[in-house]
Short mmCIF file of C-alpha atoms in Angstrom, two decimals:
data_model
loop_
_atom_site.label_atom_id
_atom_site.label_comp_id
_atom_site.label_asym_id
_atom_site.label_seq_id
_atom_site.Cartn_x
_atom_site.Cartn_y
_atom_site.Cartn_z
CA SER A 7 118.54 15.82 194.88
CA GLU A 8 120.73 18.81 195.66
CA ARG A 9 120.93 21.87 193.42
CA GLY A 10 124.40 23.06 192.50
CA ALA A 11 125.90 26.43 193.32
CA ASP A 12 125.23 27.67 189.77
CA GLY A 13 121.49 27.24 190.35
CA PHE A 14 121.00 24.91 187.38
CA SER A 15 122.92 21.70 187.94
CA LYS A 16 121.79 19.17 190.51
CA THR A 17 123.12 16.04 192.11
CA GLU A 18 120.68 13.16 192.44
CA GLN A 19 120.94 10.42 195.02
CA GLU A 20 118.74 7.34 195.20
CA GLN A 21 117.08 6.73 198.54
CA TYR A 22 114.18 4.82 200.04
CA ARG A 23 111.72 6.17 202.57
CA VAL A 24 110.33 3.44 204.82
CA LEU A 25 107.05 4.04 206.68
CA ARG A 26 106.42 1.84 209.69
CA LEU A 27 104.14 1.40 212.69
CA GLU A 28 106.40 0.97 215.73
CA GLN A 29 105.00 -0.81 218.77
CA GLU A 30 105.34 1.00 222.08
CA GLY A 31 105.59 -0.52 225.53
CA ASN A 32 101.88 -0.07 226.18
CA GLY A 33 100.99 -2.14 223.13
CA GLU A 34 100.02 0.82 220.94
CA TYR A 35 101.60 1.63 217.61
CA ILE A 36 103.04 4.95 216.43
CA TYR A 37 104.00 6.08 212.94
CA SER A 38 107.72 6.33 212.07
CA VAL A 39 109.71 7.40 209.01
CA GLN A 40 113.23 6.22 208.17
CA VAL A 41 115.27 7.12 205.09
CA TYR A 42 117.71 4.59 203.62
CA THR A 43 120.66 5.75 201.48
CA LYS A 44 123.55 3.89 199.90
CA GLY A 45 126.71 3.71 201.98
CA GLU A 46 130.30 3.76 200.80
CA LYS A 47 130.29 -0.01 200.30
CA GLY A 48 127.10 0.09 198.24
CA ASN A 49 124.88 -1.27 200.99
CA TRP A 50 121.73 0.48 202.16
CA VAL A 51 122.11 2.33 205.44
CA GLY A 52 119.12 3.50 207.46
CA GLY A 53 119.16 7.00 208.88
CA GLU A 54 117.68 8.28 212.09
CA LYS A 55 114.06 7.33 212.67
CA LYS A 56 111.60 10.21 212.72
CA PHE A 57 108.30 10.13 214.56
CA PRO A 58 106.00 12.77 213.01
CA THR A 59 103.54 14.54 215.27
CA ASP A 60 100.40 16.50 214.53
CA TYR A 61 99.67 20.11 215.47
CA ASN A 62 99.07 19.15 219.11
CA GLY A 63 102.32 17.19 219.36
CA ASN A 64 100.61 13.80 219.36
CA PHE A 65 102.10 10.86 217.51
CA TRP A 66 100.22 9.32 214.61
CA THR A 67 98.66 5.95 215.43
CA TYR A 68 98.36 5.08 211.75
CA ILE A 69 100.28 5.74 208.53
CA PRO A 70 98.72 8.65 206.61
CA PHE A 71 98.76 6.81 203.31
CA THR A 72 96.15 5.45 200.95
CA PHE A 73 96.07 3.48 197.75
CA VAL A 74 94.04 4.86 194.86
CA GLY A 75 92.43 2.35 192.54
CA ALA A 76 89.85 2.21 189.80
CA ILE A 77 87.58 -0.28 191.58
CA ASP A 78 88.38 0.57 195.19
CA ASN A 79 91.19 2.05 197.27
CA SER A 80 92.52 -1.26 198.57
CA GLU A 81 96.05 -2.62 198.18
CA GLU A 82 94.84 -5.39 195.86
CA ILE A 83 96.03 -5.05 192.27
CA LYS A 84 93.08 -5.25 189.90
CA LYS A 85 92.81 -5.05 186.14
CA PRO A 86 92.35 -1.47 184.91
CA PRO A 87 88.91 -0.73 183.44
CA LEU A 88 90.45 0.48 180.19
CA LEU A 89 92.40 -2.76 179.59
CA PRO A 90 89.73 -4.46 177.40
CA LEU A 91 89.34 -1.27 175.39
CA ALA A 92 93.13 -0.96 174.96
CA ASN A 93 93.44 -4.58 173.83
CA LEU A 94 90.62 -4.12 171.35
CA ASN A 95 92.26 -0.95 170.08
CA LEU A 96 95.49 -2.88 169.41
CA ALA A 97 93.51 -5.53 167.52
CA HIS A 98 91.84 -2.76 165.50
CA TYR A 99 95.30 -1.38 164.68
CA ARG A 100 96.44 -4.79 163.39
CA ASP A 101 93.32 -5.13 161.24
CA SER A 102 94.00 -1.65 159.89
CA ALA A 103 97.53 -2.70 158.87
CA ASP A 104 96.17 -5.83 157.14
CA PHE A 105 93.52 -3.76 155.40
CA GLN A 106 96.01 -1.19 154.11
CA GLU A 107 98.27 -3.97 152.83
CA SER A 108 95.37 -5.61 151.00
CA VAL A 109 94.38 -2.24 149.52
CA PHE A 110 97.91 -1.84 148.15
CA TYR A 111 97.98 -5.28 146.52
CA MET A 112 94.44 -5.11 145.17
CA GLY A 113 95.07 -1.65 143.74
CA GLN A 114 98.14 -2.66 141.68
CA PRO A 115 97.26 -4.10 138.22
CA GLN A 116 99.54 -6.83 136.80
CA TYR A 117 100.21 -7.11 133.06
CA TYR A 118 100.53 -10.57 131.56
CA ALA A 119 101.31 -12.02 128.12
CA LYS A 120 100.14 -15.41 126.87
CA GLY A 121 101.33 -17.54 123.98
CA VAL A 122 104.94 -16.35 124.35
CA ASN A 123 108.17 -18.04 125.42
CA TRP A 124 111.27 -16.89 127.23
CA GLU A 125 113.10 -16.17 123.96
CA TRP A 126 110.42 -13.69 122.96
CA TYR A 127 110.48 -12.19 126.43
CA ASP A 128 114.26 -11.74 126.39
CA GLN A 129 114.19 -10.07 122.96
CA ALA A 130 111.30 -7.82 123.93
CA LYS A 131 113.01 -6.89 127.16
CA LYS A 132 116.17 -5.85 125.32
CA ARG A 133 114.21 -3.59 122.99
CA GLY A 134 111.90 -2.39 125.73
CA ILE A 135 108.32 -3.36 126.41
CA TYR A 136 106.00 -0.39 126.00
CA ILE A 137 102.30 -0.61 126.70
CA GLY A 138 99.83 2.15 126.11
CA ALA A 139 98.10 4.25 123.48
CA LYS A 140 99.87 4.60 120.09
CA VAL A 141 102.35 1.87 121.02
CA LEU A 142 102.78 -1.31 118.94
CA LEU A 143 103.83 -4.45 120.77
CA PRO A 144 104.49 -7.40 118.43
CA LEU A 145 103.22 -10.71 119.74
CA PRO A 146 103.67 -14.22 118.37
CA GLU A 147 100.84 -16.05 116.64
CA ASN A 148 97.97 -16.80 119.04
CA GLY A 149 99.65 -14.56 121.61
CA GLY A 150 97.83 -12.08 123.74
CA LEU A 151 98.29 -9.35 126.35
CA GLY A 152 96.06 -8.54 129.29
CA ILE A 153 95.77 -7.07 132.77
CA VAL A 154 94.89 -9.03 135.89
CA GLN A 155 93.87 -7.49 139.20
CA ALA A 156 93.04 -9.08 142.56
CA ASP A 157 89.40 -9.18 143.53
CA PRO A 158 88.49 -6.82 146.38
CA ASN A 159 88.76 -8.43 149.83
CA THR A 160 86.79 -6.61 152.51
CA LEU A 161 87.31 -9.16 155.27
CA ALA A 162 89.88 -7.00 157.10
CA ARG A 163 87.67 -3.93 156.70
CA GLU A 164 84.65 -5.76 158.10
CA ALA A 165 86.76 -6.88 161.06
CA MET A 166 87.79 -3.25 161.63
CA LYS A 167 84.17 -2.10 161.57
CA ASP A 168 83.17 -4.81 164.04
CA LYS A 169 85.94 -3.85 166.46
CA TRP A 170 85.10 -0.16 166.07
CA GLU A 171 81.50 -0.81 167.12
CA LYS A 172 82.69 -2.87 170.07
CA MET A 173 85.05 -0.08 171.14
CA LYS A 174 82.19 2.42 171.06
CA GLU A 175 80.11 0.08 173.21
CA MET A 176 82.98 -0.31 175.68
CA GLY A 177 83.50 3.43 175.79
CA ALA A 178 79.83 3.98 176.53
CA ARG A 179 80.00 1.33 179.24
CA LEU A 180 82.63 3.37 181.06
CA ILE A 181 80.11 6.11 181.82
CA GLU A 182 76.86 4.16 181.99
CA LYS A 183 75.30 3.06 185.24
CA GLY A 184 75.15 -0.47 186.57
CA SER A 185 78.82 -1.47 186.50
CA GLY A 186 78.15 -3.99 189.24
CA SER A 187 81.02 -2.72 191.37
CA LYS A 188 80.55 -2.80 195.13
CA LYS A 189 80.44 0.73 196.45
CA THR A 190 77.98 1.30 199.27
CA ALA A 191 78.28 5.08 199.32
CA THR A 192 77.86 5.19 195.57
CA GLU A 193 74.92 2.81 195.35
CA ALA A 194 73.02 4.89 197.89
CA ASN A 195 72.31 7.49 195.23
CA SER A 196 70.34 5.59 192.60
CA ASP A 197 68.95 8.70 190.95
CA ASP A 198 72.27 9.74 189.42
CA ALA A 199 72.46 8.38 185.89
CA VAL A 200 76.24 7.96 186.02
CA GLN A 201 76.71 7.24 189.71
CA HIS A 202 77.40 3.51 189.18
CA SER A 203 79.58 3.91 186.09
CA VAL A 204 83.18 2.75 185.94
CA LEU A 205 84.45 6.25 185.27
CA SER A 206 82.32 7.68 188.06
CA LEU A 207 83.66 5.06 190.47
CA CYS A 208 87.23 6.02 189.55
CA VAL A 209 86.39 9.65 190.32
CA VAL A 210 84.76 8.70 193.64
CA ASN A 211 87.90 6.80 194.68
CA MET A 212 90.07 9.77 193.73
CA ASN A 213 87.83 12.16 195.65
CA GLU A 214 87.96 9.97 198.76
CA ALA A 215 91.74 9.58 198.63
CA LEU A 216 92.48 13.28 198.13
CA SER A 217 89.91 14.31 200.73
CA ALA A 218 91.66 12.00 203.22
CA ALA A 219 95.02 13.52 202.26
CA LEU A 220 93.65 17.02 202.88
CA ARG A 221 92.44 15.91 206.29
CA TRP A 222 95.88 14.52 207.16
CA ALA A 223 97.56 17.72 206.00
CA ALA A 224 95.13 19.74 208.13
CA LYS A 225 96.14 17.78 211.24
CA PHE A 226 99.64 19.28 210.93
CA VAL A 227 98.38 22.88 211.02
CA THR A 228 95.02 22.71 212.84
CA PRO A 229 94.46 21.77 216.49
CA ASN A 230 91.09 20.14 215.78
CA VAL A 231 90.20 18.95 212.30
CA ASP A 232 86.78 17.78 213.46
CA VAL A 233 85.52 21.37 213.52
CA LEU A 234 86.27 21.76 209.81
CA THR A 235 83.35 21.32 207.44
CA LYS A 236 83.23 19.22 204.31
CA ASP A 237 83.68 22.35 202.22
CA ASP A 238 86.99 22.97 204.00
CA LEU A 239 88.40 19.48 203.48
CA MET A 240 86.58 17.88 200.58
CA PHE A 241 88.19 17.44 197.17
CA GLU A 242 85.57 16.74 194.53
CA ILE A 243 85.82 16.08 190.81
CA SER A 244 82.59 16.53 188.90
CA GLN A 245 80.86 13.30 187.87
CA GLU A 246 78.54 14.88 185.31
CA PHE A 247 79.73 12.81 182.36
CA ASN A 248 76.25 12.42 180.88
CA LYS A 249 74.52 15.75 180.52
CA GLN A 250 70.73 15.47 180.54
CA GLY A 251 70.51 18.57 178.37
CA TYR A 252 68.11 21.48 178.43
CA LEU A 253 64.61 20.75 179.74
CA ALA A 254 61.96 23.32 178.90
CA GLU A 255 59.71 22.25 181.79
CA LEU A 256 62.54 22.66 184.28
CA ALA A 257 63.37 26.08 182.86
CA ARG A 258 59.72 27.09 183.30
CA GLN A 259 59.77 25.94 186.93
CA LEU A 260 62.95 27.91 187.58
CA PHE A 261 61.37 31.02 186.07
CA GLU A 262 58.24 30.65 188.21
CA ALA A 263 60.40 30.12 191.31
CA ALA A 264 62.32 33.29 190.46
CA LEU A 265 59.05 35.24 190.11
CA GLN A 266 58.03 34.03 193.56
CA GLY A 267 61.40 34.97 195.06
CA ARG A 268 62.36 31.37 195.87
CA SER A 269 65.14 31.27 193.29
CA SER A 270 67.25 33.83 191.43
CA PHE A 271 66.76 34.98 187.85
CA LYS A 272 70.52 34.58 187.53
CA SER A 273 70.21 30.80 188.02
CA TRP A 274 67.34 30.64 185.53
CA TRP A 275 69.36 32.61 182.98
CA GLU A 276 72.47 30.44 183.39
CA TYR A 277 70.40 27.29 183.01
CA ASN A 278 68.93 28.63 179.77
CA GLN A 279 72.44 29.33 178.49
CA THR A 280 74.17 26.09 179.51
CA GLY A 281 71.47 23.54 180.36
CA MET A 282 73.16 23.05 183.74
CA PHE A 283 72.56 24.40 187.22
CA PRO A 284 75.12 26.96 188.40
CA LYS A 285 77.90 25.61 190.61
CA GLN A 286 77.24 27.64 193.73
CA LYS A 287 76.40 27.16 197.39
CA TYR A 288 72.94 27.57 198.86
CA GLU A 289 74.06 30.68 200.76
CA GLU A 290 75.24 32.27 197.53
CA GLU A 291 71.89 31.58 195.88
CA LEU A 292 70.11 33.26 198.81
CA GLN A 293 72.37 36.29 198.43
CA ASN A 294 71.57 36.41 194.70
CA VAL A 295 67.83 36.40 195.48
CA GLU A 296 68.23 39.20 198.03
CA ALA A 297 70.48 41.16 195.67
CA GLU A 298 67.90 40.96 192.87
CA GLN A 299 65.19 42.19 195.21
CA ASP A 300 67.14 45.22 196.42
CA GLY A 301 68.89 45.92 193.09
CA THR A 302 72.47 45.07 194.13
CA LEU A 303 72.95 41.93 192.03
CA ASN A 304 76.06 43.21 190.27
CA GLN A 305 77.89 43.58 193.54
CA LYS A 306 80.43 40.89 194.32
CA VAL A 307 79.11 38.09 196.52
CA GLU A 308 81.53 37.44 199.39
#
């Protein structure tokens, strides 16, 4: 799109960006980009091909692109993990509508008269039929008046409760371990209580994709990305969906480690406050220990 001269309006134009691997004479492939726009006759016209290069001027031998999926980062389209929960939620919504309708009908009493005919009804209707305290309603011989009300029907409500319990089970399954998904790097860490969960696997796939994108971006501005550390290129979303909570024994061990100078009192204090270990690097923890020993803890850690 192009922004207008007034700074607010813009002109939009539909276009397609085609990414290819072009074969060279030596049998190798290089990455190319070509933009297609609509011509005057409405047909798609390809523009000049561009061959991106990295910081060193080398062509890309692959397309810097990745799919991001819930199960894995392949191009295969799989069912989203939340689909069963969404379908069950829709079914719960339908049961709720049926339940509310039944509540309306069961909550409305219906008056009835017996031993009367249509002639009596027409005459009574002309004069007005009043029912209540201190009101006299003449009825024919052997006639009677009563109220009928539908018996409560809790079938829809029971169905709602059943679906609600199933939804809670499905929601818990999203963050529990043992999803059965194939993820070698994930399965290597069996001590993490949520490492195999569906939600954790989604986060792992996102971390891998964005970390790869950061590496590709670095190749445009850095002569050698291999010298960069994981801290420089890694994108990581926390996977601590299930908090283990505060453990008194662990707090005691942290306090003893702080007394011995192997850990900082700051880490022990933060664990007591939050039940979680501080998010900091090992070097920062060492600086905290040294700062506590020489009395400079309040100084900013670079």
